[in-house]
């Protein structure tokens, strides 16, 4: 608590990764200084490697000192707490709403307080990611089922081959239960070897998998993803279960040799029954493979459609520069606005740069507003009575020309809009149609809640995918004018339109910014094509996984079908020899074997469809 006093020295708690990367990972790092955003902090603690709260990419934690939080403008603040034992989530939410009303009455603000509780044990993944993981889990279970069917098929063959051995054991006194236990033990041993190999492969490949997982799928993962006791317990349970499932059927069938001490060759009845069971397993494998292949094909079609979606702006020859203007060196909004304008002007002077615009939330990484109720002036009912997500961009007047965004009605944002006393905006056609389905939106007003100010529509743009091609945050879009104090917020973006390949301008852009302030941190410089590619990282990742699962399942099904045909041919070798000795042609034998395999595949395809 003493570190939060205004006169206390600046201190920081750092992540294990930052401790190793910047401070050598030694114990004497405690008490050493580290510079963050041009300001010196003393390291007082290092967190364990698994700690990632509240964001996976957090590097350091700083105390909140007086003056850090503003009281004269809307601001997002995240607090952490523990509720009392026995207090329900609904009761806790009701209590914080009462606190918010008390704050409204006692603490003057331009915007009212709104408090929402998110319980970490219930809100660690969004619904979209949950659905995705269920789909992948289903694909894994299908793959496991096909592998088990193959194992059961092989064990059936092995049990048939051991018919004489098991009959002798039975004749010497082995009970049927003893035979079943022996065969199940053998199948469990096979499963244990496979499970151990799988855990070893998972242990060595988990880091590679995490490296290619899209950030949005692990964004709310507060601990390190890895092989822990829960994973090992699940692997053990899955190993024992699958070993028992694919072993119990062949074991029971083979144990019927008890009392049948017949050292002669296996009976035709037993062979036909075993072949029927193996054929049914192959039909199931082919059916499951077809389902996964269809799923992978649907993923591929969706990905190709997303990849061909028109983002609504010219993504070629376009760079996005993301800056965090340090409040330690530029403490006032006016100073941050001035240096941001200097960066823009310096970039405009570069050879090969056509235009530069200042913005916050450039597509496809726009900001997102949570609106209580989107209301159109004069409308009988609001657009939605639930929370509505509105992707938005704040930009100067040059953004539409820099990005090549068309205005289909009205006009783009102007410099006058940036200083106007009333709020103005350009909306996309989806929002315009939703608010005014039978009227022109130009000059009309809307607001984002009963207590929010009215916003006048000055223009309607062409449809722009502000939040990426899949519109994960919603299909509506709004463009707001950037305040005249552009850069008042520490985080700002510069949209740079180049004449040639934008990647060739990256070094020149960095040098131009550092010529204004050599200590300015640059969060990133990326082309818009790269940004759009990152926006498709999740569907691309899912497509790759589904293709791998489907391909592996198909290979297993083919191996299983080959095994069934090979065993059938081995069983009928004497028959084929007799038939050929009696004049049968080779083509006749081939048609007989291939017809059997074709019949199994056809049945599997029919069930799969």
PDB file of N, CA, C and O in Angstrom, residues 55-79:
ATOM      1  N   UNK A  55      -3.796  -9.781 -18.586  1.00  0.00           N
ATOM      2  CA  UNK A  55      -3.634 -10.001 -20.013  1.00  0.00           C
ATOM      3  C   UNK A  55      -2.473 -10.965 -20.235  1.00  0.00           C
ATOM      4  O   UNK A  55      -1.468 -10.897 -19.527  1.00  0.00           O
ATOM      5  N   UNK A  56      -2.565 -11.844 -21.232  1.00  0.00           N
ATOM      6  CA  UNK A  56      -1.480 -12.793 -21.467  1.00  0.00           C
ATOM      7  C   UNK A  56      -0.148 -12.136 -21.795  1.00  0.00           C
ATOM      8  O   UNK A  56       0.906 -12.706 -21.525  1.00  0.00           O
ATOM      9  N   UNK A  57      -0.188 -10.930 -22.387  1.00  0.00           N
ATOM     10  CA  UNK A  57       1.057 -10.273 -22.778  1.00  0.00           C
ATOM     11  C   UNK A  57       1.515  -9.220 -21.776  1.00  0.00           C
ATOM     12  O   UNK A  57       2.353  -8.381 -22.093  1.00  0.00           O
ATOM     13  N   UNK A  58       0.965  -9.248 -20.562  1.00  0.00           N
ATOM     14  CA  UNK A  58       1.417  -8.302 -19.539  1.00  0.00           C
ATOM     15  C   UNK A  58       2.889  -8.556 -19.215  1.00  0.00           C
ATOM     16  O   UNK A  58       3.333  -9.699 -19.145  1.00  0.00           O
ATOM     17  N   UNK A  59       3.660  -7.492 -19.032  1.00  0.00           N
ATOM     18  CA  UNK A  59       5.082  -7.619 -18.717  1.00  0.00           C
ATOM     19  C   UNK A  59       5.430  -7.092 -17.340  1.00  0.00           C
ATOM     20  O   UNK A  59       6.435  -7.502 -16.764  1.00  0.00           O
ATOM     21  N   UNK A  60       4.642  -6.155 -16.824  1.00  0.00           N
ATOM     22  CA  UNK A  60       4.953  -5.561 -15.524  1.00  0.00           C
ATOM     23  C   UNK A  60       3.678  -5.030 -14.894  1.00  0.00           C
ATOM     24  O   UNK A  60       2.703  -4.743 -15.593  1.00  0.00           O
ATOM     25  N   UNK A  61       3.692  -4.918 -13.576  1.00  0.00           N
ATOM     26  CA  UNK A  61       2.570  -4.382 -12.815  1.00  0.00           C
ATOM     27  C   UNK A  61       3.067  -3.193 -12.005  1.00  0.00           C
ATOM     28  O   UNK A  61       4.090  -3.289 -11.303  1.00  0.00           O
ATOM     29  N   UNK A  62       2.348  -2.061 -12.125  1.00  0.00           N
ATOM     30  CA  UNK A  62       2.744  -0.816 -11.467  1.00  0.00           C
ATOM     31  C   UNK A  62       1.637  -0.392 -10.506  1.00  0.00           C
ATOM     32  O   UNK A  62       0.462  -0.637 -10.752  1.00  0.00           O
ATOM     33  N   UNK A  63       1.985   0.264  -9.410  1.00  0.00           N
ATOM     34  CA  UNK A  63       0.948   0.735  -8.481  1.00  0.00           C
ATOM     35  C   UNK A  63       0.164   1.896  -9.086  1.00  0.00           C
ATOM     36  O   UNK A  63       0.712   2.713  -9.826  1.00  0.00           O
ATOM     37  N   UNK A  64      -1.133   1.961  -8.771  1.00  0.00           N
ATOM     38  CA  UNK A  64      -1.967   3.084  -9.200  1.00  0.00           C
ATOM     39  C   UNK A  64      -1.794   4.210  -8.186  1.00  0.00           C
ATOM     40  O   UNK A  64      -2.169   4.070  -7.024  1.00  0.00           O
ATOM     41  N   UNK A  65      -1.244   5.316  -8.639  1.00  0.00           N
ATOM     42  CA  UNK A  65      -0.996   6.462  -7.755  1.00  0.00           C
ATOM     43  C   UNK A  65      -2.064   7.522  -7.965  1.00  0.00           C
ATOM     44  O   UNK A  65      -2.792   7.513  -8.970  1.00  0.00           O
ATOM     45  N   UNK A  66      -2.185   8.458  -7.030  1.00  0.00           N
ATOM     46  CA  UNK A  66      -3.171   9.535  -7.197  1.00  0.00           C
ATOM     47  C   UNK A  66      -2.988  10.269  -8.520  1.00  0.00           C
ATOM     48  O   UNK A  66      -1.865  10.578  -8.918  1.00  0.00           O
ATOM     49  N   UNK A  67      -4.103  10.527  -9.204  1.00  0.00           N
ATOM     50  CA  UNK A  67      -4.048  11.219 -10.481  1.00  0.00           C
ATOM     51  C   UNK A  67      -3.982  10.298 -11.680  1.00  0.00           C
ATOM     52  O   UNK A  67      -4.091  10.750 -12.820  1.00  0.00           O
ATOM     53  N   UNK A  68      -3.791   8.991 -11.440  1.00  0.00           N
ATOM     54  CA  UNK A  68      -3.715   8.061 -12.566  1.00  0.00           C
ATOM     55  C   UNK A  68      -5.059   7.920 -13.262  1.00  0.00           C
ATOM     56  O   UNK A  68      -5.145   7.877 -14.489  1.00  0.00           O
ATOM     57  N   UNK A  69      -6.131   7.846 -12.474  1.00  0.00           N
ATOM     58  CA  UNK A  69      -7.470   7.677 -13.031  1.00  0.00           C
ATOM     59  C   UNK A  69      -8.154   9.033 -13.149  1.00  0.00           C
ATOM     60  O   UNK A  69      -8.156   9.827 -12.210  1.00  0.00           O
ATOM     61  N   UNK A  70      -8.727   9.283 -14.322  1.00  0.00           N
ATOM     62  CA  UNK A  70      -9.395  10.556 -14.577  1.00  0.00           C
ATOM     63  C   UNK A  70     -10.836  10.504 -14.068  1.00  0.00           C
ATOM     64  O   UNK A  70     -11.483   9.468 -14.103  1.00  0.00           O
ATOM     65  N   UNK A  71     -11.349  11.636 -13.634  1.00  0.00           N
ATOM     66  CA  UNK A  71     -12.746  11.711 -13.174  1.00  0.00           C
ATOM     67  C   UNK A  71     -13.595  12.595 -14.071  1.00  0.00           C
ATOM     68  O   UNK A  71     -14.772  12.788 -13.796  1.00  0.00           O
ATOM     69  N   UNK A  72     -13.005  13.130 -15.145  1.00  0.00           N
ATOM     70  CA  UNK A  72     -13.766  14.048 -15.983  1.00  0.00           C
ATOM     71  C   UNK A  72     -14.092  13.477 -17.361  1.00  0.00           C
ATOM     72  O   UNK A  72     -14.574  14.178 -18.233  1.00  0.00           O
ATOM     73  N   UNK A  73     -13.811  12.203 -17.608  1.00  0.00           N
ATOM     74  CA  UNK A  73     -14.135  11.608 -18.893  1.00  0.00           C
ATOM     75  C   UNK A  73     -14.355  10.114 -18.713  1.00  0.00           C
ATOM     76  O   UNK A  73     -13.961   9.519 -17.723  1.00  0.00           O
ATOM     77  N   UNK A  74     -15.028   9.517 -19.719  1.00  0.00           N
ATOM     78  CA  UNK A  74     -15.316   8.075 -19.656  1.00  0.00           C
ATOM     79  C   UNK A  74     -14.003   7.297 -19.719  1.00  0.00           C
ATOM     80  O   UNK A  74     -13.124   7.592 -20.525  1.00  0.00           O
ATOM     81  N   UNK A  75     -13.887   6.301 -18.876  1.00  0.00           N
ATOM     82  CA  UNK A  75     -12.657   5.527 -18.837  1.00  0.00           C
ATOM     83  C   UNK A  75     -12.962   4.110 -18.349  1.00  0.00           C
ATOM     84  O   UNK A  75     -13.771   3.904 -17.440  1.00  0.00           O
ATOM     85  N   UNK A  76     -12.326   3.137 -19.004  1.00  0.00           N
ATOM     86  CA  UNK A  76     -12.471   1.750 -18.577  1.00  0.00           C
ATOM     87  C   UNK A  76     -11.488   1.463 -17.456  1.00  0.00           C
ATOM     88  O   UNK A  76     -10.305   1.754 -17.565  1.00  0.00           O
ATOM     89  N   UNK A  77     -11.967   0.886 -16.395  1.00  0.00           N
ATOM     90  CA  UNK A  77     -11.112   0.516 -15.263  1.00  0.00           C
ATOM     91  C   UNK A  77     -11.447  -0.922 -14.886  1.00  0.00           C
ATOM     92  O   UNK A  77     -12.628  -1.279 -14.770  1.00  0.00           O
ATOM     93  N   UNK A  78     -10.418  -1.735 -14.708  1.00  0.00           N
ATOM     94  CA  UNK A  78     -10.628  -3.133 -14.313  1.00  0.00           C
ATOM     95  C   UNK A  78     -10.149  -3.307 -12.882  1.00  0.00           C
ATOM     96  O   UNK A  78      -9.001  -2.985 -12.553  1.00  0.00           O
ATOM     97  N   UNK A  79     -11.035  -3.779 -12.040  1.00  0.00           N
ATOM     98  CA  UNK A  79     -10.697  -4.052 -10.644  1.00  0.00           C
ATOM     99  C   UNK A  79     -10.810  -5.551 -10.390  1.00  0.00           C
ATOM    100  O   UNK A  79     -11.502  -6.265 -11.122  1.00  0.00           O
TER     101      UNK A  79
END
